[in-house]
mmCIF file of C-alpha atoms in Angstrom:
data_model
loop_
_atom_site.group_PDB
_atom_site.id
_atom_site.type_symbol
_atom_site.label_atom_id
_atom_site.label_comp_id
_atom_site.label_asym_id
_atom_site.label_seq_id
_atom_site.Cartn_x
_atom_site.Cartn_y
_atom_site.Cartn_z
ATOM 1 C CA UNK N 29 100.392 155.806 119.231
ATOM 2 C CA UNK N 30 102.668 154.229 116.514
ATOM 3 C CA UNK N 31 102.302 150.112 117.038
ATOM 4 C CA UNK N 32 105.355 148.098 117.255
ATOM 5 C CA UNK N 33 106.960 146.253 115.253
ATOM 6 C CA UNK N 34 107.118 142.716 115.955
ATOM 7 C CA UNK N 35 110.171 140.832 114.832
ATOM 8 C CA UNK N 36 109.636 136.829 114.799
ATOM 9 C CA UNK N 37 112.478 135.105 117.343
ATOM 10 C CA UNK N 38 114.974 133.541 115.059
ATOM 11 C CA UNK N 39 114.556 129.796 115.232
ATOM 12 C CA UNK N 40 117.715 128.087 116.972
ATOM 13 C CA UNK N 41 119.246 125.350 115.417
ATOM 14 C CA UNK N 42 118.968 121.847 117.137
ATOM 15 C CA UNK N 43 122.236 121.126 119.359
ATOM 16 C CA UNK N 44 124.062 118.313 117.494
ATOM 17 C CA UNK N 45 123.679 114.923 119.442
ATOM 18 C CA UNK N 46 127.014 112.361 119.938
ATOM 19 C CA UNK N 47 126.968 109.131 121.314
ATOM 20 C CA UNK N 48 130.137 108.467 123.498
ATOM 21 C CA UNK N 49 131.178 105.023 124.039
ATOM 22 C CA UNK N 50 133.658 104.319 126.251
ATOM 23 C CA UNK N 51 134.126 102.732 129.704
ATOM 24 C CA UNK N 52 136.503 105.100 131.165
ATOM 25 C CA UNK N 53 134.503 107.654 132.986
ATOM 26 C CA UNK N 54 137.258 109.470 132.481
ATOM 27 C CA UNK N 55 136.565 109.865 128.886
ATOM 28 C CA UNK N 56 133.163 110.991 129.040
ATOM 29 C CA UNK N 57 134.978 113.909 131.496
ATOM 30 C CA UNK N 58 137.585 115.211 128.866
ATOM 31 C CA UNK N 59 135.742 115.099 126.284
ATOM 32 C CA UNK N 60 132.545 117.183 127.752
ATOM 33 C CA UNK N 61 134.963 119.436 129.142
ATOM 34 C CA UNK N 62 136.693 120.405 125.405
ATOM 35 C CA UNK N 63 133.763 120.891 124.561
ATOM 36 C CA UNK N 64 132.764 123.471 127.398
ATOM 37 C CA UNK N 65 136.178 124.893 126.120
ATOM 38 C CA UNK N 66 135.428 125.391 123.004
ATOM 39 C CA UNK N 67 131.863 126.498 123.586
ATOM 40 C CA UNK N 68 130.356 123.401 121.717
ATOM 41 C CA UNK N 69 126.610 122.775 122.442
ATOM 42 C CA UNK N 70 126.345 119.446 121.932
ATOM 43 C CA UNK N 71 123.813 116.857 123.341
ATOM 44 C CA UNK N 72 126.104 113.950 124.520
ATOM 45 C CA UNK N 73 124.712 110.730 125.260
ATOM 46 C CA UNK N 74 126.769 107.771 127.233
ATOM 47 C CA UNK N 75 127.463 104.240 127.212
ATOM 48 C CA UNK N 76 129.684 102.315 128.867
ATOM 49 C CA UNK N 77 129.714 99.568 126.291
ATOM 50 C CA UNK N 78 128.788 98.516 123.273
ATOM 51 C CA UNK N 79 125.820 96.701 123.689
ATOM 52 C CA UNK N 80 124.013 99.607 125.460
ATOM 53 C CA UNK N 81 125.726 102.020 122.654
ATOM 54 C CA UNK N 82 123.788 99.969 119.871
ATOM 55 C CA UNK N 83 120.763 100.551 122.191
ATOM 56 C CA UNK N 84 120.484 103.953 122.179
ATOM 57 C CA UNK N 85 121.539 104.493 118.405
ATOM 58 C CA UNK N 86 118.676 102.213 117.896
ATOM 59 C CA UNK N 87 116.334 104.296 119.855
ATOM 60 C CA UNK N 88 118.143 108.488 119.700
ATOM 61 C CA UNK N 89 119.644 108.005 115.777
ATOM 62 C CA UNK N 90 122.576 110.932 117.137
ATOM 63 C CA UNK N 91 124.765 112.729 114.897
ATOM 64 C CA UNK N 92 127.516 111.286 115.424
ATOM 65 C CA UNK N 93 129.183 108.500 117.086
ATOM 66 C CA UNK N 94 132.768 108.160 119.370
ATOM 67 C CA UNK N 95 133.589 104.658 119.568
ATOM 68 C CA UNK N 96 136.201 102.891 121.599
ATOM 69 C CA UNK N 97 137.726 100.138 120.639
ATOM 70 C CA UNK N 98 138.110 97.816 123.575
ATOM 71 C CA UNK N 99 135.044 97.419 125.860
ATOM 72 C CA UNK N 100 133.356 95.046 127.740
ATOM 73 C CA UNK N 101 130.703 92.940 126.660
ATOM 74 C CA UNK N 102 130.511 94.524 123.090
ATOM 75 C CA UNK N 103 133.877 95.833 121.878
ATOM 76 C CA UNK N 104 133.881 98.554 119.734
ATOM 77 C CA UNK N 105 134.447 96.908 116.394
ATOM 78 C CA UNK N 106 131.423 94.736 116.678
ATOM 79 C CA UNK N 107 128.959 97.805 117.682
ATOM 80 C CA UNK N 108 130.130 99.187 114.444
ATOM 81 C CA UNK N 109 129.781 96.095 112.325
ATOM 82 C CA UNK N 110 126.668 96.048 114.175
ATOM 83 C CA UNK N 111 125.361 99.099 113.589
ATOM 84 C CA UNK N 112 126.504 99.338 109.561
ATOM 85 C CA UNK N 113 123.824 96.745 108.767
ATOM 86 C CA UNK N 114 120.819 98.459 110.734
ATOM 87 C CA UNK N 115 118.964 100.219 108.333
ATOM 88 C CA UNK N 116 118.085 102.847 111.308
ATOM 89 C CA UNK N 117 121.819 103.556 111.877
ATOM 90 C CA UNK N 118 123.922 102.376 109.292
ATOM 91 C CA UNK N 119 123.894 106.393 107.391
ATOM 92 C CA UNK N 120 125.363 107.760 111.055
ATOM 93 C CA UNK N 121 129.281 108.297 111.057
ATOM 94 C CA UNK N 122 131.472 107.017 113.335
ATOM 95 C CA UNK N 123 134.728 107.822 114.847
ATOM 96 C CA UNK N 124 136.902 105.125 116.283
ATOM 97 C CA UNK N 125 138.700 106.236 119.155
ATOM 98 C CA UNK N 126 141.992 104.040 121.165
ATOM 99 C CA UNK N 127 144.625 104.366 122.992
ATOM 100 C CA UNK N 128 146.190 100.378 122.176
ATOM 101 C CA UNK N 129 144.895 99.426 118.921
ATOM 102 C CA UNK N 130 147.479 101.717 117.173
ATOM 103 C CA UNK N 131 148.798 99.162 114.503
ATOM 104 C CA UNK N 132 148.324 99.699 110.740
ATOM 105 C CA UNK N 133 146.115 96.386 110.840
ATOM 106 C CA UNK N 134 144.098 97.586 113.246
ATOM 107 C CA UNK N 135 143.370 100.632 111.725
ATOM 108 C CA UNK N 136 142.209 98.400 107.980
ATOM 109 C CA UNK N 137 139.945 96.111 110.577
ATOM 110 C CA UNK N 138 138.490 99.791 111.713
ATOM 111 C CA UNK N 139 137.702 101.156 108.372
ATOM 112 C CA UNK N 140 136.374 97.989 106.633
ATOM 113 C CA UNK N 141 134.075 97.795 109.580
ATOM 114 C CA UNK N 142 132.741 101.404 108.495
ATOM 115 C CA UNK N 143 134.326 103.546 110.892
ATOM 116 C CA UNK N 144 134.874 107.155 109.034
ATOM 117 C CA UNK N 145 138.035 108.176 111.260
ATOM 118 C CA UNK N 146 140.363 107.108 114.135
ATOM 119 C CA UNK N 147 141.239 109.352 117.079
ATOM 120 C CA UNK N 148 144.064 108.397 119.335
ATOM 121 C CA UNK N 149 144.311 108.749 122.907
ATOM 122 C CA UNK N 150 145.227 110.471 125.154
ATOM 123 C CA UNK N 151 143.180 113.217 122.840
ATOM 124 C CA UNK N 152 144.397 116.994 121.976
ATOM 125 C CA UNK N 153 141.769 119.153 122.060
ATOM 126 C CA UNK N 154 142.530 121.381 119.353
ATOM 127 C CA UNK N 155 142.617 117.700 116.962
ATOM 128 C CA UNK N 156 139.290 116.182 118.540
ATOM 129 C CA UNK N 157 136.966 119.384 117.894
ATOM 130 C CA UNK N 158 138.242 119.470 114.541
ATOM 131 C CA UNK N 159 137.754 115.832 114.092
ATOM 132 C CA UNK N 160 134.045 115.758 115.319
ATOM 133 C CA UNK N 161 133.363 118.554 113.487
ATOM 134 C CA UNK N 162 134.451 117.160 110.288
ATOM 135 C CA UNK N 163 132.692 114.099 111.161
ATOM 136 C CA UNK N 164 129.771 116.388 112.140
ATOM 137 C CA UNK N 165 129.902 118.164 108.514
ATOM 138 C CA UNK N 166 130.219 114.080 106.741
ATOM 139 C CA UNK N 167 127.570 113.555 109.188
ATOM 140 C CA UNK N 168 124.740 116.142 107.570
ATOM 141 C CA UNK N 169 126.412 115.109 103.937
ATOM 142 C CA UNK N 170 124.792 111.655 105.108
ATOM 143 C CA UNK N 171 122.010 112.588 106.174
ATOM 144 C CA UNK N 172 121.086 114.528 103.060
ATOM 145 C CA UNK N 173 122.059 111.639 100.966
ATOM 146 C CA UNK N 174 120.189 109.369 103.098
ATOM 147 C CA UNK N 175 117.145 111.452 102.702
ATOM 148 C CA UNK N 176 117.252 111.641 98.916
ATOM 149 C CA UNK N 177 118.002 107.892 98.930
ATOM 150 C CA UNK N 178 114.619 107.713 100.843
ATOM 151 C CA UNK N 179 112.357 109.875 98.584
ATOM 152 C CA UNK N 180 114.057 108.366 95.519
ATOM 153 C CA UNK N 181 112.880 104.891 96.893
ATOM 154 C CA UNK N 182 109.592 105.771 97.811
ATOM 155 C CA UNK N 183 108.998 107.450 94.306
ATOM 156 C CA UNK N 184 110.291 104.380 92.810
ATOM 157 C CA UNK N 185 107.919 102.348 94.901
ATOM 158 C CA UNK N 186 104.410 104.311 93.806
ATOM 159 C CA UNK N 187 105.746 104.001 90.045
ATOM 160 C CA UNK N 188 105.847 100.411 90.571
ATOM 161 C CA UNK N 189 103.171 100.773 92.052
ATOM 162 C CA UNK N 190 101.391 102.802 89.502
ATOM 163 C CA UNK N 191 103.004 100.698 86.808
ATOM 164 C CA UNK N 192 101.260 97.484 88.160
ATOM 165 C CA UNK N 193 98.003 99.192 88.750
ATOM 166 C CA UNK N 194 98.040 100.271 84.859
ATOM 167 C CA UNK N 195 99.429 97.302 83.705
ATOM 168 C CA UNK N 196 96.716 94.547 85.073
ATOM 169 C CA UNK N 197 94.104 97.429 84.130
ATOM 170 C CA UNK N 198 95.278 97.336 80.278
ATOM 171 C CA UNK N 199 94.995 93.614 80.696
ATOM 172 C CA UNK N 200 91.726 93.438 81.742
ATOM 173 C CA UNK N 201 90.528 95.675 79.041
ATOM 174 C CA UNK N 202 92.492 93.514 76.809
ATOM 175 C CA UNK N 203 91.007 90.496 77.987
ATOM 176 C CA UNK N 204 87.628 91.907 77.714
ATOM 177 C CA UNK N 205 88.162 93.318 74.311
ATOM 178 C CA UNK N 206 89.578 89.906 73.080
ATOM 179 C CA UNK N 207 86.291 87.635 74.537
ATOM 180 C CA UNK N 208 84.058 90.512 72.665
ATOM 181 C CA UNK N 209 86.234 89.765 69.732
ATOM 182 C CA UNK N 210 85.717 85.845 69.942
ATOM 183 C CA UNK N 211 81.996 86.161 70.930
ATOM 184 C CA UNK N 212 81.563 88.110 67.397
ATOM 185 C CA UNK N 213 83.324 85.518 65.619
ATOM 186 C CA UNK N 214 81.189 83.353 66.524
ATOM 187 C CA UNK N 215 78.086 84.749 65.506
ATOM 188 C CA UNK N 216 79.286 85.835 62.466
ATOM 189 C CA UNK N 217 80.372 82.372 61.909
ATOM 190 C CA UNK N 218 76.759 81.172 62.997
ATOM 191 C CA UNK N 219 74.956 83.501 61.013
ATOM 192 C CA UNK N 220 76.670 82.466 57.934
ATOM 193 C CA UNK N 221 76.387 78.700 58.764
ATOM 194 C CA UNK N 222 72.329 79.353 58.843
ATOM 195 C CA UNK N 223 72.168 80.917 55.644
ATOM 196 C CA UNK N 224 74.441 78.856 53.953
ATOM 197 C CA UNK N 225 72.485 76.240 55.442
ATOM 198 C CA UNK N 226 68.772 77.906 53.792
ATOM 199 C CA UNK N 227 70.404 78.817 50.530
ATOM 200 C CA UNK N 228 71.021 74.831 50.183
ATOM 201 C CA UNK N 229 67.535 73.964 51.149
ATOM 202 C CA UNK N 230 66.262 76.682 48.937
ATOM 203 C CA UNK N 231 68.458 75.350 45.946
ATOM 204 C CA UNK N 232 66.788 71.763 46.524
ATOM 205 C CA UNK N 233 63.425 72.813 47.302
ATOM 206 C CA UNK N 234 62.607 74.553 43.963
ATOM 207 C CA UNK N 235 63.881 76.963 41.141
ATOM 208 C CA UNK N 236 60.719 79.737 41.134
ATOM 209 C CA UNK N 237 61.971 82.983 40.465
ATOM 210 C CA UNK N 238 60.815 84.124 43.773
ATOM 211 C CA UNK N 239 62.926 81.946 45.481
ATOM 212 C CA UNK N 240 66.191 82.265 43.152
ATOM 213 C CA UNK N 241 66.040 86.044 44.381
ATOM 214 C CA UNK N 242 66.315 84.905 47.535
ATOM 215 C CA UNK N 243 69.199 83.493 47.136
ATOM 216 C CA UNK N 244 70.569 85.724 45.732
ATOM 217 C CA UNK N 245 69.941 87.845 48.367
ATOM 218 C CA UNK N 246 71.393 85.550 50.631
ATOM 219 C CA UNK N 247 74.645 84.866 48.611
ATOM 220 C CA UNK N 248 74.481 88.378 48.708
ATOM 221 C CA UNK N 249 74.201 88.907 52.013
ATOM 222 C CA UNK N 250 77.275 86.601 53.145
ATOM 223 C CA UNK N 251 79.330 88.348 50.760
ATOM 224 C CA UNK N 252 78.861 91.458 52.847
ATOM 225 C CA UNK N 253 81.960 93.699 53.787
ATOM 226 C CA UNK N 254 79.600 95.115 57.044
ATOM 227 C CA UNK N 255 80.321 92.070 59.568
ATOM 228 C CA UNK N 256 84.179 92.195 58.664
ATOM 229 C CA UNK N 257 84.849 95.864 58.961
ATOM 230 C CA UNK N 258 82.802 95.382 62.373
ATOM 231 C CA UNK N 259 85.434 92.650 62.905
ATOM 232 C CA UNK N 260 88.897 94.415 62.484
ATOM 233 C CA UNK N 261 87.632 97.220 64.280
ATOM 234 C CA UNK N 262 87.639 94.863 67.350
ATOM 235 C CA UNK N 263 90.339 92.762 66.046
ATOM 236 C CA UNK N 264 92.461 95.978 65.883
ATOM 237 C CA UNK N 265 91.859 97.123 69.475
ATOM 238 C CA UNK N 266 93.528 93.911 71.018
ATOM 239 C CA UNK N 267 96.401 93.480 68.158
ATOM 240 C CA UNK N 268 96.874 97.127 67.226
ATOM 241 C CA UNK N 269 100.275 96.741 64.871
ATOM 242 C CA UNK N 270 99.045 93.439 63.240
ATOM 243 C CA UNK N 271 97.377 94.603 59.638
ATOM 244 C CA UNK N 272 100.387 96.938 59.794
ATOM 245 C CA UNK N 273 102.608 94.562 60.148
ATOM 246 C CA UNK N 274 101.468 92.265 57.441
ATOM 247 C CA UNK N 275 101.055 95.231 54.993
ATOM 248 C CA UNK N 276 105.075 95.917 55.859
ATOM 249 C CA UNK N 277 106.077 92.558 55.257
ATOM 250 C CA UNK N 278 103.424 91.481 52.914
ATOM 251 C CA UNK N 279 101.814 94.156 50.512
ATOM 252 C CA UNK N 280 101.323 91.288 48.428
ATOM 253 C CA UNK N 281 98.624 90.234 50.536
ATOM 254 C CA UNK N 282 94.572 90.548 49.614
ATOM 255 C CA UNK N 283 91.533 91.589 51.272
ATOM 256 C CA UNK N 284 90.536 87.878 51.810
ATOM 257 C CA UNK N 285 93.724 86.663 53.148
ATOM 258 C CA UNK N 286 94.356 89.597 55.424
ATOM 259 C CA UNK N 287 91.374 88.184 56.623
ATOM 260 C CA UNK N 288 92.207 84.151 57.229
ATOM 261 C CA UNK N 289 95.620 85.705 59.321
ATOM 262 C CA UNK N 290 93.615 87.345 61.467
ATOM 263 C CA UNK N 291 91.008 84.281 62.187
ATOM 264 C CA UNK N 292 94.370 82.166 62.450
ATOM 265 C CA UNK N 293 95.567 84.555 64.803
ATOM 266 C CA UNK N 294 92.718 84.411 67.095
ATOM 267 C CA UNK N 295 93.339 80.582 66.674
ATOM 268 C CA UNK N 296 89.926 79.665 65.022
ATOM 269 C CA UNK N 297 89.307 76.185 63.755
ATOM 270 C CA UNK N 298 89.159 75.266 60.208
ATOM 271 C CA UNK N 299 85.375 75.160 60.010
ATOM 272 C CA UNK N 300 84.635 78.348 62.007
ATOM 273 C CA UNK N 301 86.821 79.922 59.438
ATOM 274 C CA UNK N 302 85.768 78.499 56.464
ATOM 275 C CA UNK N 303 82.244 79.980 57.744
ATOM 276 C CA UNK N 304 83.307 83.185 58.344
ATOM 277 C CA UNK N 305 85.171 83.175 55.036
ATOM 278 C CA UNK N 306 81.959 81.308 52.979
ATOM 279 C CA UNK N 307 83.859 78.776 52.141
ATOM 280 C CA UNK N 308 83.606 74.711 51.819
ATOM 281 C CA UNK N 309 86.410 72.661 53.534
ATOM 282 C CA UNK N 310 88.107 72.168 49.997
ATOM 283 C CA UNK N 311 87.881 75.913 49.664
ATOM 284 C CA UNK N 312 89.299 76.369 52.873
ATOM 285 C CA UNK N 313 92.026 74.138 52.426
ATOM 286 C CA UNK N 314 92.955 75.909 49.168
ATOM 287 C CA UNK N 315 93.088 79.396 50.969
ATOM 288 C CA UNK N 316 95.205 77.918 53.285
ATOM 289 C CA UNK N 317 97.598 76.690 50.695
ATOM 290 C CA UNK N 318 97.771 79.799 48.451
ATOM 291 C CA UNK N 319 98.226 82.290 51.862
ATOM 292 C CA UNK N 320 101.379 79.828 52.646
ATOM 293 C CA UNK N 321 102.541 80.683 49.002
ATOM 294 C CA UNK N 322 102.145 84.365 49.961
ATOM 295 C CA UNK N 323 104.043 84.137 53.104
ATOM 296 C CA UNK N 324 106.933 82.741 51.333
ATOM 297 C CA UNK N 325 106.682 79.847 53.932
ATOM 298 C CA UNK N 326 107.934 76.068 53.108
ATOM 299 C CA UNK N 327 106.039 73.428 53.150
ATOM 300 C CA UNK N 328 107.614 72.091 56.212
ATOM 301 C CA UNK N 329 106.709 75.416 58.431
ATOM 302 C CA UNK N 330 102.782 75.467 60.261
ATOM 303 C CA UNK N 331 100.828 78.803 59.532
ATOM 304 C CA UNK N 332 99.039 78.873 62.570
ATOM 305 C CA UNK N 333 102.523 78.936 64.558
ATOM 306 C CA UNK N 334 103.939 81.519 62.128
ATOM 307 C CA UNK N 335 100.992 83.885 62.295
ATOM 308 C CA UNK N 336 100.552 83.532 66.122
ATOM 309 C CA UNK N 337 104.226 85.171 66.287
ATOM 310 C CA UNK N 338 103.670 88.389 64.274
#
């Protein structure tokens, strides 16, 4: 025996949902009965006002909404101002519908409060399914828009979000980087102060051969390239386009004074410089002078300041 084949029930659409406001009972009558006529499935809410009409948009969001214009407690036109600046209801259309507010000013006070067309009573029915169905159509164009409007938000939001996250993470390695950078300095700076500092006692204690080698080795020693390349390797991973920069604008520019930018960029004092560099202050203020020469800058114009900006 053969085994049948099982076809999946097509899934029925959702009846469309309208809100009818209106205090005529009368209204509610006609207008469910057009659309018995016209074999229209729609789920039709009611309120007799337009306080309770704002209610239940609130809470049932329906497809579309039939508006009157003069109601008790809540006329029409203020449910619809009302209901433009919710952000739960403001993407839902709505169709103003009267029987006295006919004039051509009435109609501009309609539409700048958001309404998307104006039905007249007593209604035809032939006019009023076509009118709710092109306000059912506008309706799903809404809704559609609406939705992308959503997802386009929220995908804005976690990039922001994202964007933050990465941002205050590249600043904490920055941050870190730059105190590793400063903490090297220093010793460097220290380590050259102490054997600056025995070379001079050597100098004064004697002149043996044994001890001129030694400092020797020691001059030789803070001459060393080792503790600088060390140096811009750091130095480069916080200010990655500086040396590049300077070589662009400056290819004048020496080994040495490459150097005193970047200790002026970290904003180093005079004398941890003039450490780092091996250098006494009258040295120091003679690199100073000659690196302003370089840098084409006047007399008038501070280093530190114009080095701190590139």
């Amino acid at each position: 025996m053969q085994p049948k084949d099982i076809h999946p029930s097509p899934v029925l659409p959702m009846p469309k949902s309208i809100l009818l406001a209106d205090d005529d009972p009368n209204t509610l009558k006609v207008v469910i009965h057009f659309f018995k006529e016209f074999k229209k499935n729609y789920e039709v809410y009611h309120a007799p006002n337009g306080q309770i009409a704002c209610s239940i948009a609130m809470q049932k969001c329906p497809d579309l909404i039939m508006m009157d214009w003069d109601m008790p407690i809540m006329n029409g036109l203020e449910a619809t101002t009302y209901l433009k600046v919710q952000p739960e209801t403001q993407h839902i259309p709505i169709v103003m519908i009267t029987g006295q507010m006919l004039k051509d000013h009435h109609l501009e006070k309609a539409f700048e409060a958001g309404v998307v067309d104006y039905i007249r009573k007593p209604f035809n029915s032939t006019e009023l399914i076509a009118r709710i169905n092109s306000a059912l159509t506008l309706a799903e164009s809404f809704k559609r828009n609406y939705a992308q409007k959503l997802e386009i938000e929220e995908k804005n939001q976690s990039l922001t979000t994202l964007y933050k996250k990465e941002k205050e993470l590249l600043k904490t390695i920055i941050d870190h980087k730059a105190r590793e950078l400063s903490v090297l300095a220093m010793q460097i700076s220290q380590k050259n102060e102490l054997l600056h500092q025995v070379k001079c006692s050597l100098k004064q204690a004697t002149h043996k051969d044994d001890i001129i080698e030694a400092i020797k080795s020691i001059e030789k020693h803070l001459s060393k390239g080792d503790d600088w390349k060390l140096f811009r390797t750091h130095f480069e991973s916080v200010h990655p386009d500086f040396f590049k920069v300077l070589g662009q604008r400056y290819p004048q520019l020496n080994e040495n004074e490459l150097r005193l930018c970047a200790y002026v960029k970290m904003h180093l004092s005079n004398k941890e410089i003039a450490h780092l560099l091996n250098l006494s202050a009258k040295g120091m203020e003679s690199a100073r002078y000659r690196l302003k020469k370089r840098l084409r800058l006047r007399a008038s114009q501070d280093l530190n300041q114009f080095v701190a900006n590139i």
